[in-house]
C-alpha cells in the first residue's frame, strides 16, 4: 500500500486491503448472534452471499441473522446453514427459489421478516434493523473502499440497495473482483464508510446478474393487457408533460411502456422521470428524449448498466431515496404512475406477490407496496386466468400491498377500478374501455375455471409481512 | 361488422379460451389446415364444447370445416351444427354445387335436431382458379351466404404463381372476389397476411385490401387484429361525410327533391348505402373505437 506511509516511513492511513474474507470477518469482530447484510444487485448471479456465509460457517459462528435485500435461487446453500444453526434469522424484501420453498415447509424456527424496499432502509436508519457487518459486493473498488457498480466483469450498474447498509452498519466489508488504482471514479459508495476491502476471483456470474436485454412480451394475452394498461394511463388524466412513471421488467409491463411511448409520441408529451429498476426500454425512452431523467435504484439489463455509466441524466439513487417513507423525501412520493404485477388480487384490491398458488413463498414486495402507496395511480396488470387458476380471489392468501393503495386492475377480460376512484371509472367507461365491477370480473374468471379450493396452510408462522411503515400487516403460514 | 376474422386452431384449448379477448370481430375455429388428421376428432369435440360453454360476447363464431373432398366434413357438421355456431366456413369451394351439398346437409341436421332452419350462415372460402371464376355463382348460391373469403395461399399454388408480400399475383382474384361479393350483396373478406412479424407489411396489405373494397381481412396472429381493425375502421372524416350524406338525403326527401347533391356532387343510392354502412360500423364501435 504505497499511500499508507509518509516520507519518513510512518504509517498514516489504515490498511484496508486484507488478504482474505476470513481475515476481514475476524477483523470486524463478528460474534455469534450478530447480523450480517448483503445487497442483491448481482441477483441470481451473486457469489458473495454464499461465499461469506460459507466462510462464517467454516469459522464456526452460530445464530447469525442474514439481512439480505433479496434472496435468490442461487442462495440455496443457505438452507444448509439454517439446518446447521449458523443462520437462525432472515430479514429480506424478496425471496425466490429453494430457500423460500424450504422456509414454507417450516425449515426455520424464527419467522422470516419480509420488508419492502423502502421499509428496509427505514428499519436500518431507525435502528430497528441494526447491522453488525455489511458485506458489499462491489463490481469495482479501489484499495480504500471507494466502489461503483458500473465497471468490471461483474458490472451491475446501480448499487442503490447497498447504500443504507454502508451508511449504518457497524463494519463494512467490500468484496470485489476488480481492484482499480486509487482513486476510483465514479464513486458510488465512498471510502468514509468502508472498513475493509477483500479481493476475490469473482463476485458473480454475469449471466445471472443482468440479462442481455429485457424483451417486450410477444404473448398476445400479455400484449392485450399491456394495451389496455396504456389506454388506462392515456385516459387517467395524468398523461401530461412532466409526468413520472415506473414499470417492472416483466414482459407485459414493458409492453405497456411500449404502447405508452406511442401515445407520448403522438401527443408530443415528455415525462419528467422514470423510476425504479431500470431496463433498456427505459433507457431508450431517455435517449429519445421522452423522459428527462432516470432515477435508478437497480439496473435490470446491460443497456441500463451502459447508460447509468455514461449518461448524467441517468442517476443512481439509494434505497432510502427511492422509497423510505420516513426519509425527508422519497422518490415514490413524487411518482405519478406505476404498473405492477400480482400473483393474486382480491375483490378488495389487496395484492399478493409473496406466495404462489400453493401458498409457497416465491417473491416479496420489493418496491410493490412502496410505489403503490406513493404513486397517484397504481395499476395492477395480470392475466385474469393464469394456467388453470383465476388471479382474482375473495381474499388473497398473503397481503403484500393493501387494496386502499391500488387503483386499477387491468386484465385481458376487463378492467376493474377501485370504487374509491369513481371519477377514473367514469373516464375509462367514457373512453369505451371494458370497465367491469371487480366482483363481475371474478365471476367471469370462475365461469371458466370453477372456484378453486382454498389453499391449506399449517399452524406455524414462517414469515411476517412488514409494511413500509413498520406495521406487520400479515403472516405467512407453513404449507402442508 | 366483420373487420377482422381471427383464425384459432381447433385443437388448441388455450387459444380457443382466449379467442375472444383480442378484439377480433369474428373468430374462426379451424378444423381444417391447423389440425392434423390424427386430431380431427379431438378438435371437433373441443370446438363443439367451446361453442356450447364459452361466452364469446359479441364476437362472431365461425367454424372452418374440412373440405368436401375429405371424409371429415360431414362429421364436422354433425357435431358442430347442434352446438350453434354463427357461421360455417367451407374451404376449397369450387362452385354452387358445393354450396348446395353443404346447405342441404346442414338443413338435414337442423331438421333432425329441431334447430330453427337457416339461422346458421355460410362464408365460402374461395381458393382455386375455378372458384375465382365462379365467385359470383358461389356468392348467390344460398341465402345463408353472408360473405365470401379469398384464400391467397392455396390459390397461388393452384395457378402456379409465386406468393409474394406485394400480392400482384392475386390482384385479379381480389378484384374478382370484391366484384362478385358486392354484386351479390355480401361481404368480401381478404386473405390473411402470413408474415406474423411484419406489422408494416400487414398494414400496407390491409390498406390495399380496404382500398379495393374488401370489408375485412382474415388474420392468423392475434397481434394482427389491432392493425387490421384500425385499417378497416372508418376514419373521423368518413364518418362525418356519411352523416352529411344522410342529412342531405333526409333534407332532400323532406323537400320532395328527386335528386340530392352534396358539395356539388350527386348523391346516388350506392353512396347512401355506403354512408349507412359506415355509420353502422361507427355506431357499433361507439364513436370509432378500435376494439
Coordinates of N, CA and C in Angstrom, one line a residue, chain B residues 51-165:
Chain B
X51 N -68.2 -23.9 -28.2 CA -69.4 -23.2 -28.7 C -70.5 -23.3 -27.7
X52 N -70.5 -24.4 -27.0 CA -71.6 -24.6 -26.1 C -71.4 -23.9 -24.8
X53 N -70.1 -23.8 -24.4 CA -69.9 -23.3 -23.0 C -69.3 -21.9 -22.8
X54 N -68.5 -21.5 -23.8 CA -67.8 -20.2 -23.6 C -68.6 -19.1 -24.1
X55 N -68.5 -18.0 -23.3 CA -69.2 -16.7 -23.6 C -68.3 -15.9 -24.5
X56 N -68.6 -15.8 -25.8 CA -67.8 -15.0 -26.7 C -68.3 -13.6 -26.9
X57 N -69.3 -13.2 -26.1 CA -69.9 -11.9 -26.1 C -70.4 -11.6 -27.5
X58 N -69.9 -10.5 -28.1 CA -70.4 -10.1 -29.4 C -69.6 -10.6 -30.5
X59 N -68.6 -11.4 -30.2 CA -67.7 -11.9 -31.2 C -68.4 -13.0 -32.1
X60 N -68.4 -12.9 -33.4 CA -69.0 -13.8 -34.3 C -68.2 -15.1 -34.2
X61 N -68.9 -16.3 -34.1 CA -68.2 -17.6 -34.0 C -68.3 -18.3 -35.4
X62 N -67.2 -18.5 -36.0 CA -67.2 -19.2 -37.3 C -66.5 -20.5 -37.2
X63 N -66.9 -21.5 -37.8 CA -66.1 -22.8 -37.8 C -65.7 -23.1 -39.2
X64 N -64.4 -23.3 -39.4 CA -64.0 -23.7 -40.8 C -63.9 -25.3 -40.7
X65 N -64.8 -25.9 -41.5 CA -64.9 -27.3 -41.6 C -63.8 -27.8 -42.6
X66 N -63.7 -29.2 -42.7 CA -62.9 -29.7 -43.7 C -63.6 -29.7 -45.1
X67 N -62.8 -29.9 -46.1 CA -63.3 -29.7 -47.5 C -64.2 -30.9 -47.9
X68 N -65.0 -30.7 -48.9 CA -65.9 -31.7 -49.4 C -65.1 -32.9 -50.0
X69 N -63.8 -32.6 -50.3 CA -63.0 -33.7 -50.9 C -62.5 -34.7 -49.8
X70 N -62.7 -34.3 -48.5 CA -62.2 -35.2 -47.4 C -63.3 -36.0 -46.8
X71 N -63.0 -37.0 -46.0 CA -64.0 -37.8 -45.4 C -64.5 -37.1 -44.1
X72 N -64.1 -35.9 -43.8 CA -64.4 -35.4 -42.5 C -65.5 -34.4 -42.4
X73 N -65.9 -33.8 -43.5 CA -66.8 -32.6 -43.4 C -68.1 -32.9 -42.9
X74 N -68.7 -34.1 -43.1 CA -70.0 -34.5 -42.6 C -69.9 -34.7 -41.1
X75 N -68.9 -35.3 -40.6 CA -68.7 -35.5 -39.2 C -68.5 -34.1 -38.5
X76 N -67.8 -33.3 -39.2 CA -67.6 -31.9 -38.6 C -69.0 -31.3 -38.4
X77 N -69.8 -31.3 -39.5 CA -71.1 -30.6 -39.4 C -72.0 -31.3 -38.4
X78 N -72.0 -32.7 -38.4 CA -72.9 -33.4 -37.4 C -72.6 -32.9 -36.0
X79 N -71.3 -32.7 -35.7 CA -71.0 -32.3 -34.3 C -71.2 -30.8 -34.1
X80 N -70.8 -30.0 -35.1 CA -70.8 -28.5 -34.9 C -72.2 -27.9 -35.0
X81 N -72.9 -28.3 -35.9 CA -74.2 -27.6 -36.2 C -75.1 -27.5 -34.9
X82 N -75.3 -28.7 -34.2 CA -76.1 -28.6 -33.0 C -75.6 -27.7 -31.9
X83 N -74.3 -27.4 -32.0 CA -73.7 -26.5 -30.9 C -73.9 -25.0 -31.2
X84 N -74.5 -24.8 -32.4 CA -75.0 -23.4 -32.7 C -73.9 -22.4 -33.0
X85 N -73.0 -22.6 -34.0 CA -72.1 -21.6 -34.4 C -72.9 -20.5 -35.2
X86 N -72.3 -19.4 -35.4 CA -73.0 -18.3 -36.2 C -72.8 -18.6 -37.7
X87 N -71.6 -19.1 -38.1 CA -71.2 -19.3 -39.5 C -70.4 -20.5 -39.7
X88 N -70.7 -21.2 -40.8 CA -69.8 -22.3 -41.2 C -69.0 -21.8 -42.4
X89 N -67.7 -22.1 -42.4 CA -66.8 -21.7 -43.5 C -66.3 -23.0 -44.2
X90 N -66.9 -23.3 -45.3 CA -66.4 -24.4 -46.1 C -65.2 -24.0 -46.9
X91 N -64.1 -24.8 -46.9 CA -63.0 -24.4 -47.7 C -63.0 -25.0 -49.1
X92 N -62.2 -24.5 -50.0 CA -62.0 -25.0 -51.3 C -63.3 -25.2 -52.1
X93 N -64.1 -24.2 -52.0 CA -65.4 -24.2 -52.7 C -65.1 -23.9 -54.2
X94 N -65.7 -24.7 -55.0 CA -65.4 -24.6 -56.5 C -66.6 -24.1 -57.3
X95 N -67.8 -24.1 -56.7 CA -68.9 -23.7 -57.5 C -70.2 -23.9 -56.7
X96 N -71.3 -23.5 -57.3 CA -72.6 -23.5 -56.5 C -73.0 -24.9 -56.0
X97 N -72.5 -26.0 -56.8 CA -72.9 -27.3 -56.4 C -72.4 -27.6 -55.0
X98 N -71.1 -27.2 -54.7 CA -70.6 -27.5 -53.4 C -71.4 -26.8 -52.3
X99 N -71.9 -25.6 -52.6 CA -72.7 -24.9 -51.6 C -74.0 -25.7 -51.4
X100 N -74.6 -26.1 -52.5 CA -75.9 -26.8 -52.4 C -75.7 -28.1 -51.5
X101 N -74.6 -28.8 -51.8 CA -74.4 -30.1 -51.0 C -74.3 -29.8 -49.5
X102 N -73.5 -28.7 -49.2 CA -73.3 -28.4 -47.8 C -74.6 -27.9 -47.2
X103 N -75.3 -27.0 -47.9 CA -76.5 -26.5 -47.4 C -77.6 -27.5 -47.1
X104 N -77.7 -28.5 -48.0 CA -78.7 -29.5 -47.8 C -78.3 -30.4 -46.6
X105 N -77.0 -30.6 -46.5 CA -76.6 -31.4 -45.3 C -76.9 -30.7 -44.0
X106 N -76.6 -29.4 -44.0 CA -76.9 -28.6 -42.8 C -78.4 -28.6 -42.5
X107 N -79.2 -28.4 -43.5 CA -80.6 -28.3 -43.4 C -81.1 -29.6 -42.8
X108 N -80.5 -30.7 -43.2 CA -80.9 -32.1 -42.7 C -80.7 -32.1 -41.2
X109 N -79.5 -31.7 -40.8 CA -79.2 -31.7 -39.4 C -80.2 -30.8 -38.6
X110 N -80.4 -29.7 -39.1 CA -81.3 -28.7 -38.5 C -82.7 -29.4 -38.3
X111 N -83.1 -30.0 -39.3 CA -84.5 -30.7 -39.3 C -84.5 -31.8 -38.2
X112 N -83.5 -32.6 -38.3 CA -83.4 -33.8 -37.4 C -83.4 -33.3 -35.9
X113 N -82.6 -32.3 -35.7 CA -82.4 -31.8 -34.3 C -83.4 -30.7 -33.9
X114 N -84.3 -30.4 -34.8 CA -85.3 -29.3 -34.4 C -84.6 -28.0 -34.2
X115 N -83.6 -27.7 -35.0 CA -82.9 -26.4 -34.9 C -83.6 -25.5 -35.9
X116 N -83.9 -24.2 -35.5 CA -84.5 -23.3 -36.5 C -83.7 -23.2 -37.8
X117 N -84.4 -23.4 -38.9 CA -83.7 -23.5 -40.2 C -83.1 -22.2 -40.6
X118 N -82.0 -22.2 -41.2 CA -81.4 -21.1 -41.9 C -80.7 -20.1 -41.1
X119 N -80.7 -20.3 -39.7 CA -80.0 -19.3 -38.9 C -78.5 -19.3 -39.1
X120 N -77.9 -20.5 -39.3 CA -76.5 -20.6 -39.4 C -76.1 -20.2 -40.9
X121 N -75.2 -19.2 -40.9 CA -74.8 -18.7 -42.2 C -73.6 -19.4 -42.8
X122 N -73.2 -19.0 -44.0 CA -72.1 -19.6 -44.7 C -71.1 -18.5 -45.2
X123 N -69.8 -18.7 -45.0 CA -68.8 -17.9 -45.7 C -67.9 -18.8 -46.5
X124 N -68.2 -19.1 -47.8 CA -67.3 -20.0 -48.5 C -65.9 -19.4 -48.7
X125 N -65.0 -20.3 -48.6 CA -63.6 -19.9 -48.9 C -63.2 -20.3 -50.3
X126 N -62.9 -19.3 -51.1 CA -62.6 -19.5 -52.5 C -61.1 -19.4 -52.6
X127 N -60.5 -20.5 -53.1 CA -59.0 -20.6 -53.1 C -58.5 -21.5 -54.2
X128 N -59.2 -21.4 -55.4 CA -58.7 -22.1 -56.6 C -59.1 -21.2 -57.8
X129 N -58.5 -21.5 -58.9 CA -58.8 -20.8 -60.1 C -60.3 -21.0 -60.5
X130 N -60.7 -22.2 -60.4 CA -62.1 -22.4 -60.7 C -63.1 -21.7 -59.8
X131 N -62.7 -21.7 -58.5 CA -63.5 -21.0 -57.5 C -63.6 -19.5 -57.8
X132 N -62.5 -18.9 -58.2 CA -62.4 -17.5 -58.5 C -63.3 -17.2 -59.7
X133 N -63.2 -18.1 -60.7 CA -64.0 -17.9 -61.9 C -65.5 -18.0 -61.6
X134 N -65.9 -18.8 -60.6 CA -67.3 -18.9 -60.3 C -67.7 -18.2 -59.0
X135 N -66.9 -17.1 -58.7 CA -67.1 -16.4 -57.4 C -68.6 -15.9 -57.3
X136 N -69.1 -15.3 -58.3 CA -70.5 -14.8 -58.2 C -71.5 -15.9 -58.0
X137 N -71.3 -16.9 -58.8 CA -72.2 -18.1 -58.8 C -72.2 -18.6 -57.3
X138 N -71.0 -18.7 -56.7 CA -70.9 -19.2 -55.3 C -71.6 -18.2 -54.4
X139 N -71.4 -16.9 -54.6 CA -71.9 -15.9 -53.7 C -73.4 -15.8 -53.6
X140 N -74.0 -16.3 -54.7 CA -75.5 -16.2 -54.7 C -76.1 -17.6 -54.7
X141 N -75.3 -18.6 -54.3 CA -75.8 -20.0 -54.3 C -76.8 -20.3 -53.2
X142 N -76.8 -19.5 -52.1 CA -77.6 -19.8 -51.0 C -77.9 -18.5 -50.2
X143 N -79.1 -18.4 -49.6 CA -79.5 -17.3 -48.8 C -78.6 -17.2 -47.5
X144 N -78.0 -18.4 -47.2 CA -77.2 -18.4 -46.0 C -75.9 -17.7 -46.2
X145 N -75.5 -17.5 -47.4 CA -74.2 -16.9 -47.6 C -74.2 -15.4 -47.2
X146 N -73.2 -15.1 -46.3 CA -73.1 -13.7 -45.8 C -71.8 -13.0 -46.2
X147 N -70.9 -13.8 -46.8 CA -69.7 -13.3 -47.3 C -68.9 -14.3 -48.1
X148 N -68.0 -13.8 -48.9 CA -67.0 -14.8 -49.5 C -65.6 -14.4 -49.2
X149 N -64.8 -15.4 -49.1 CA -63.4 -15.1 -48.5 C -62.4 -15.7 -49.4
X150 N -61.5 -14.9 -49.8 CA -60.4 -15.3 -50.7 C -59.2 -15.9 -49.9
X151 N -58.8 -17.1 -50.4 CA -57.6 -17.7 -49.7 C -56.5 -17.7 -50.7
X152 N -55.5 -16.8 -50.4 CA -54.4 -16.5 -51.3 C -53.4 -17.6 -51.5
X153 N -53.2 -18.3 -50.4 CA -52.1 -19.3 -50.4 C -52.4 -20.4 -51.3
X154 N -53.5 -21.1 -51.1 CA -53.9 -22.2 -52.0 C -54.1 -21.8 -53.4
X155 N -54.6 -20.6 -53.5 CA -54.9 -20.1 -54.9 C -53.6 -19.9 -55.7
X156 N -52.6 -19.4 -55.1 CA -51.4 -19.2 -55.9 C -50.8 -20.5 -56.2
X157 N -50.9 -21.5 -55.3 CA -50.4 -22.8 -55.7 C -51.2 -23.4 -56.8
X158 N -52.5 -23.1 -56.8 CA -53.3 -23.7 -57.9 C -53.0 -23.1 -59.2
X159 N -52.7 -21.8 -59.3 CA -52.5 -21.1 -60.5 C -51.0 -21.2 -60.9
X160 N -50.2 -21.7 -60.1 CA -48.8 -21.9 -60.4 C -48.0 -20.6 -60.3
X161 N -48.5 -19.7 -59.4 CA -47.8 -18.4 -59.2 C -47.0 -18.4 -57.9
X162 N -46.0 -17.5 -57.8 CA -45.3 -17.4 -56.5 C -46.0 -16.4 -55.6
X163 N -46.3 -16.8 -54.4 CA -46.9 -15.9 -53.5 C -45.9 -14.9 -53.0
X164 N -46.3 -13.6 -53.2 CA -45.4 -12.5 -52.7 C -46.1 -11.7 -51.7
X165 N -45.3 -10.9 -51.0 CA -45.9 -10.0 -50.0 C -46.7 -8.9 -50.6

